[in-house]
Coordinates of C-alpha atoms and ligand atoms in Angstrom, one line a residue:
X1 CA 58.3 -44.2 60.3
X2 CA 56.7 -46.2 57.5
X3 CA 57.2 -49.9 57.4
X4 CA 59.2 -50.9 54.3
X5 CA 57.5 -53.7 52.3
X6 CA 58.6 -55.7 49.3
X7 CA 56.0 -57.9 47.6
X8 CA 56.5 -61.0 45.5
X9 CA 53.3 -62.2 43.9
X10 CA 52.2 -64.6 41.2
X11 CA 49.5 -62.7 39.3
X12 CA 46.4 -64.5 40.5
X13 CA 43.2 -62.4 40.9
X14 CA 43.7 -62.3 44.7
X15 CA 47.4 -61.4 44.2
X16 CA 46.3 -58.4 42.2
X17 CA 43.7 -57.6 44.8
X18 CA 46.5 -57.8 47.3
X19 CA 48.5 -55.2 45.4
X20 CA 45.4 -53.0 45.4
X21 CA 45.1 -53.5 49.2
X22 CA 48.7 -52.7 49.8
X23 CA 48.3 -49.4 47.9
X24 CA 45.6 -48.4 50.4
X25 CA 47.8 -48.9 53.5
X26 CA 49.0 -45.5 54.8
X27 CA 51.6 -47.0 57.1
X28 CA 53.7 -48.9 54.6
X29 CA 56.1 -47.9 51.8
X30 CA 56.1 -50.4 49.0
X31 CA 59.7 -50.6 47.8
X32 CA 59.5 -53.1 45.0
X33 CA 57.2 -55.8 43.5
X34 CA 58.6 -59.0 42.0
X35 CA 56.6 -61.4 40.0
X36 CA 56.7 -65.2 40.0
X37 CA 55.4 -66.8 36.7
X38 CA 53.4 -69.4 38.7
X39 CA 49.7 -68.8 38.8
X40 CA 50.1 -66.4 35.8
X41 CA 51.9 -65.9 32.6
X42 CA 54.6 -63.4 33.3
X43 CA 54.0 -60.6 30.7
X44 CA 50.3 -60.0 31.3
X45 CA 50.9 -60.2 35.1
X46 CA 53.6 -57.5 34.8
X47 CA 51.1 -55.4 32.8
X48 CA 48.3 -55.8 35.4
X49 CA 50.7 -54.8 38.1
X50 CA 52.0 -51.8 36.3
X51 CA 48.5 -50.7 35.5
X52 CA 47.5 -50.9 39.1
X53 CA 50.5 -48.9 40.1
X54 CA 49.7 -46.3 37.5
X55 CA 46.1 -45.9 38.8
X56 CA 47.6 -45.1 42.2
X57 CA 50.3 -42.8 40.6
X58 CA 53.0 -45.2 41.9
X59 CA 54.5 -46.4 38.7
X60 CA 57.9 -45.5 40.0
X61 CA 57.8 -48.6 42.2
X62 CA 60.2 -51.0 40.4
X63 CA 58.9 -54.4 39.1
X64 CA 61.1 -57.4 38.8
X65 CA 60.5 -60.4 36.4
X66 CA 60.8 -63.9 37.8
X67 CA 62.8 -66.2 35.5
X68 CA 62.6 -69.4 37.5
X69 CA 59.8 -71.9 36.8
X70 CA 58.8 -74.5 39.4
X71 CA 58.6 -78.2 38.8
X72 CA 54.8 -78.5 39.1
X73 CA 53.1 -76.0 36.7
X74 CA 49.8 -74.3 37.5
X75 CA 46.8 -75.0 35.1
X76 CA 46.9 -72.8 32.1
X77 CA 43.3 -71.6 32.6
X78 CA 44.3 -70.1 35.9
X79 CA 47.5 -68.6 34.5
X80 CA 45.7 -66.7 31.8
X81 CA 43.5 -64.6 34.2
X82 CA 45.5 -61.3 34.1
X83 CA 44.7 -61.0 30.4
X84 CA 41.1 -60.4 31.4
X85 CA 42.0 -58.0 34.1
X86 CA 44.0 -55.9 31.6
X87 CA 41.0 -55.7 29.4
X88 CA 38.6 -54.3 32.1
X89 CA 37.4 -50.8 31.2
X90 CA 39.3 -49.1 34.0
X91 CA 42.6 -50.6 32.8
X92 CA 42.5 -51.4 29.1
X93 CA 43.6 -48.0 27.8
X94 CA 46.4 -47.4 30.2
X95 CA 49.9 -47.7 28.8
X96 CA 51.2 -51.3 29.0
X97 CA 54.4 -51.8 31.0
X98 CA 57.8 -51.1 29.6
X99 CA 59.3 -54.1 27.7
X100 CA 59.1 -56.9 30.4
X101 CA 62.5 -58.2 29.3
X102 CA 64.2 -54.9 30.0
X103 CA 63.0 -55.1 33.6
X104 CA 65.5 -56.4 36.2
X105 CA 65.1 -60.0 37.2
X106 CA 63.1 -60.7 40.4
X107 CA 66.2 -62.0 42.1
X108 CA 68.4 -59.0 41.2
X109 CA 65.6 -56.5 42.1
X110 CA 65.1 -58.2 45.5
X111 CA 68.8 -58.1 46.2
X112 CA 69.3 -54.4 45.2
X113 CA 66.1 -53.2 46.9
X114 CA 67.0 -54.9 50.2
X115 CA 70.6 -53.7 50.0
X116 CA 69.5 -50.1 49.4
X117 CA 66.9 -50.1 52.1
X118 CA 67.9 -48.0 55.1
X119 CA 66.1 -50.4 57.5
X120 CA 64.9 -54.0 57.6
X121 CA 62.0 -54.8 55.2
X122 CA 58.9 -57.0 55.5
X123 CA 58.5 -59.3 52.6
X124 CA 55.0 -60.4 51.7
X125 CA 54.9 -63.4 49.3
X126 CA 51.6 -64.5 47.8
X127 CA 53.0 -67.0 45.3
X128 CA 55.7 -69.6 45.5
X129 CA 58.9 -68.7 47.5
X130 CA 61.5 -69.5 44.8
X131 CA 62.6 -65.9 44.0
X132 CA 63.3 -65.1 47.6
X133 CA 65.3 -68.3 48.2
X134 CA 67.3 -67.8 45.0
X135 CA 68.0 -64.2 46.0
X136 CA 69.4 -65.3 49.4
X137 CA 71.5 -68.0 47.7
X138 CA 73.0 -65.4 45.4
X139 CA 73.6 -62.8 48.1
X140 CA 73.3 -64.2 51.6
X141 CA 74.0 -60.7 53.1
X142 CA 70.4 -59.6 52.3
X143 CA 69.2 -61.8 55.2
X144 CA 70.2 -59.0 57.6
X145 CA 67.7 -56.7 55.8
X146 CA 64.8 -59.0 56.2
X147 CA 62.5 -58.1 59.1
X148 CA 59.9 -60.7 58.5
X149 CA 58.6 -62.9 55.7
X150 CA 54.9 -63.3 55.5
X151 CA 54.0 -66.2 53.1
X152 CA 50.6 -67.4 51.9
X153 CA 51.4 -71.1 51.7
X154 CA 50.9 -74.5 53.2
X155 CA 48.2 -76.7 54.8
X156 CA 48.9 -78.1 58.2
X157 CA 45.9 -79.6 59.9
X158 CA 43.6 -79.5 56.9
X159 CA 43.7 -80.9 53.4
X160 CA 45.6 -79.3 50.6
X161 CA 44.1 -77.8 47.4
X162 CA 46.2 -79.6 44.8
X163 CA 44.2 -82.2 42.8
X164 CA 46.3 -83.8 40.1
X165 CA 48.1 -86.9 39.0
X166 CA 50.7 -88.4 41.3
X167 CA 49.2 -86.5 44.2
X168 CA 47.2 -87.4 47.3
X169 CA 45.7 -83.9 47.8
X170 CA 47.7 -82.9 50.9
X171 CA 49.6 -79.9 49.4
X172 CA 48.8 -76.3 48.9
X173 CA 49.6 -74.9 45.5
X174 CA 52.2 -72.3 46.3
X175 CA 54.3 -74.9 48.1
X176 CA 53.6 -77.6 45.5
X177 CA 54.9 -75.5 42.6
X178 CA 58.4 -75.6 44.0
X179 CA 58.7 -77.9 47.0
X180 CA 62.5 -77.9 47.0
X181 CA 62.9 -74.2 47.5
X182 CA 60.1 -74.3 50.1
X183 CA 62.0 -76.8 52.2
X184 CA 65.1 -74.6 51.7
X185 CA 63.2 -71.6 52.9
X186 CA 62.4 -73.4 56.1
X187 CA 66.0 -74.3 56.5
X188 CA 67.0 -70.7 56.3
X189 CA 65.3 -70.1 59.6
X190 CA 64.2 -66.6 58.7
X191 CA 61.5 -64.8 60.8
X192 CA 58.8 -66.6 58.7
X193 CA 55.1 -66.6 59.2
X194 CA 52.8 -68.7 57.1
X195 CA 49.2 -68.0 56.3
X196 CA 48.1 -71.5 55.4
X197 CA 44.9 -73.0 54.2
X198 CA 44.0 -73.7 57.8
X199 CA 43.1 -70.1 58.2
X200 CA 42.3 -69.0 54.6
X201 CA 39.6 -71.7 54.6
X202 CA 37.7 -69.5 57.1
X203 CA 37.5 -66.6 54.6
X204 CA 35.7 -67.6 51.4
X205 CA 34.7 -65.2 48.6
X206 CA 31.0 -66.0 48.6
X207 CA 28.0 -64.4 46.9
X208 CA 26.8 -62.8 50.1
X209 CA 30.1 -61.0 50.4
X210 CA 30.1 -59.9 46.8
X211 CA 26.6 -58.7 47.1
X212 CA 27.3 -56.5 50.1
X213 CA 30.5 -55.3 48.6
X214 CA 28.8 -54.2 45.5
X215 CA 26.8 -51.6 47.5
X216 CA 29.9 -49.5 47.7
X217 CA 30.8 -49.8 44.1
X218 CA 30.5 -46.0 43.7
X219 CA 34.1 -45.9 45.0
X220 CA 36.6 -46.6 42.3
X221 CA 38.6 -49.2 44.3
X222 CA 35.5 -51.1 45.3
X223 CA 34.2 -51.0 41.7
X224 CA 37.5 -52.5 40.4
X225 CA 37.9 -55.0 43.2
X226 CA 34.3 -56.1 42.8
X227 CA 35.0 -56.8 39.1
X228 CA 38.2 -58.7 40.0
X229 CA 36.3 -60.9 42.4
X230 CA 33.5 -61.4 39.8
X231 CA 36.1 -63.1 37.7
X232 CA 36.5 -65.8 40.3
X233 CA 32.9 -66.8 40.5
X234 CA 33.3 -69.6 38.0
X235 CA 35.3 -71.3 40.8
X236 CA 32.6 -71.0 43.4
X237 CA 30.0 -73.6 42.5
X238 CA 32.3 -76.5 42.5
X239 CA 33.2 -77.7 45.9
X240 CA 36.9 -78.2 45.3
X241 CA 37.6 -75.0 43.4
X242 CA 36.0 -72.5 45.7
X243 CA 37.8 -69.2 45.8
X244 CA 39.1 -67.8 49.0
X245 CA 40.7 -64.6 50.3
X246 CA 44.1 -66.5 50.4
X247 CA 46.5 -63.7 49.5
X248 CA 44.4 -60.9 50.7
X249 CA 44.2 -62.4 54.1
X250 CA 48.0 -62.7 54.1
X251 CA 48.4 -59.1 53.0
X252 CA 46.1 -57.8 55.6
X253 CA 48.4 -59.3 58.3
X254 CA 50.6 -56.3 57.7
X255 CA 47.8 -54.1 59.1
X256 CA 45.9 -56.4 61.3
X257 CA 48.6 -58.4 63.1
X258 CA 46.9 -58.1 66.5
X259 CA 43.8 -59.9 65.2
X260 CA 45.6 -63.0 64.0
X261 CA 46.3 -66.1 66.2
X262 CA 49.8 -67.3 65.6
X263 CA 51.3 -70.7 66.7
X264 CA 55.0 -71.8 66.5
X265 CA 55.4 -75.3 65.1
X266 CA 58.1 -77.5 63.8
X267 CA 57.6 -78.5 60.2
X268 CA 59.2 -79.7 57.0
X269 CA 58.2 -79.8 53.3
X270 CA 57.7 -83.1 51.5
X271 CA 59.4 -83.1 48.1
X272 CA 58.4 -86.4 46.5
X273 CA 55.1 -87.9 45.3
X274 CA 52.5 -88.7 46.5
X275 CA 52.6 -85.7 48.8
X276 CA 55.1 -83.3 47.2
X277 CA 54.6 -79.8 48.7
X278 CA 52.9 -81.0 51.8
X279 CA 53.8 -79.0 54.8
X280 CA 54.2 -81.6 57.5
X281 CA 54.3 -81.1 61.3
X282 CA 57.3 -83.2 62.2
X283 CA 60.3 -83.4 64.4
X284 CA 62.6 -85.0 61.8
X285 CA 66.1 -83.8 61.0
X286 CA 64.6 -81.7 58.1
X287 CA 62.1 -79.9 60.2
X288 CA 62.4 -76.4 61.4
X289 CA 60.6 -73.9 63.6
X290 CA 58.1 -71.8 61.7
X291 CA 55.2 -69.6 62.7
X292 CA 51.7 -70.4 61.3
X293 CA 48.5 -68.5 61.6
X294 CA 45.7 -70.7 62.9
X295 CA 42.8 -68.2 63.3
X296 CA 41.7 -64.6 62.5
X297 CA 39.0 -62.3 63.7
X298 CA 36.9 -62.6 60.6
X299 CA 34.7 -59.6 61.3
X300 CA 37.7 -57.3 61.7
X301 CA 39.2 -58.7 58.5
X302 CA 36.1 -58.3 56.3
X303 CA 35.4 -54.8 57.8
X304 CA 38.9 -53.8 57.0
X305 CA 38.4 -54.8 53.3
X306 CA 35.2 -52.7 53.1
X307 CA 37.0 -49.7 54.8
X308 CA 40.1 -49.8 52.7
X309 CA 38.4 -50.1 49.4
X310 CA 36.0 -47.3 50.2
X311 CA 38.4 -45.0 48.2
X312 CA 39.1 -43.4 44.9
X313 CA 42.5 -43.6 43.2
X314 CA 43.1 -39.9 43.3
X315 CA 42.7 -39.8 47.1
X316 CA 44.8 -42.8 48.1
X317 CA 46.5 -41.6 51.3
X318 CA 49.6 -43.6 50.8
Ligands
LIG401 O1 46.7 -71.9 46.9 C1 46.3 -70.6 47.0 C2 47.1 -69.8 46.1 C3 47.0 -68.3 46.4 O2 48.3 -67.7 46.4 N1 46.8 -69.8 44.6 C4 45.6 -68.9 44.5 C5 46.0 -67.7 45.4 O3 46.6 -66.7 44.7 C6 46.6 -71.1 43.9 C7 45.3 -71.6 43.7 C8 44.6 -72.6 44.4 N2 43.3 -72.8 43.9 C9 43.2 -71.9 42.8 C10 44.4 -71.2 42.7 C11 42.1 -71.7 41.9 N3 40.9 -72.3 42.0 N4 42.3 -70.7 41.0 C12 43.5 -70.0 40.9 N5 44.5 -70.2 41.8
LIG402 CA1 48.9 -66.2 44.6

């Protein structure tokens, strides 16, 4: 039987690539996508998501709109990226989504999708965790329908990627956007596995990768994915803003679990400056057991991307 999966993403380029990757996985059934307006503006990210679903003839999959905004906003330049995606030749002339404000809220869609599911669901989160925590607060009964939560977030034994005022650089952005709900997520003690910077740092999006990947651009999915990645290259030259396979690695966990090294740790989330959003290994009263990924078989991971994207939309097996 197919694994039921619900995705919550926040519209970054690698979030959209993660949607694309999910659509290539034969063993999962995507039951809903909810969007957090964090590393994106909501409306264009809904449009990108809907367009990708249309390409795969999956536009019946419901989309939920996040209404909660975290305390620490993402830079506007990053948030505007889906506008470019929507203008790419393969996507620009597709119908835009239905009125975003007529969509269910992310919280309500999460609740209804989980309640209607006939078996427990895996949740993949590639942005902040606010929608999920708010959904559980509104209807705690959904916890029994959650099989596992896979979250791209955190930085444990490595530095963070937030560089801003009032911050010492120890936090990862998805946690920093809403540290309070992140700490509450830990306190919920769900089956939670984090894909933190500790492991995503091992899988950069570099020119050598892009160059190899371009060789299979005759396949529609590779062509589109290659264009998405090209949009991130202005991040690459600068040391601090290098682009990684963050969310894509987290998404691939659904298919490649056996190739990931997982460790159980005790951790908490700092909620005040100068390290708001830092995921700290600790044994304080606030700390909880969580699983973190510390290593991945990089060859298996990159090979998997090449294989999955060697496809055309009309022939997606899923
Ligand atoms: O911290 C990684 C998270 C991932 O979910 N995001 C990007 C991925 O979608 C935030 C982020 C960190 N650095 C960035 C980010 C950058 N240079 N551009 C855009 N987003
Ligand atoms: Ca993201």
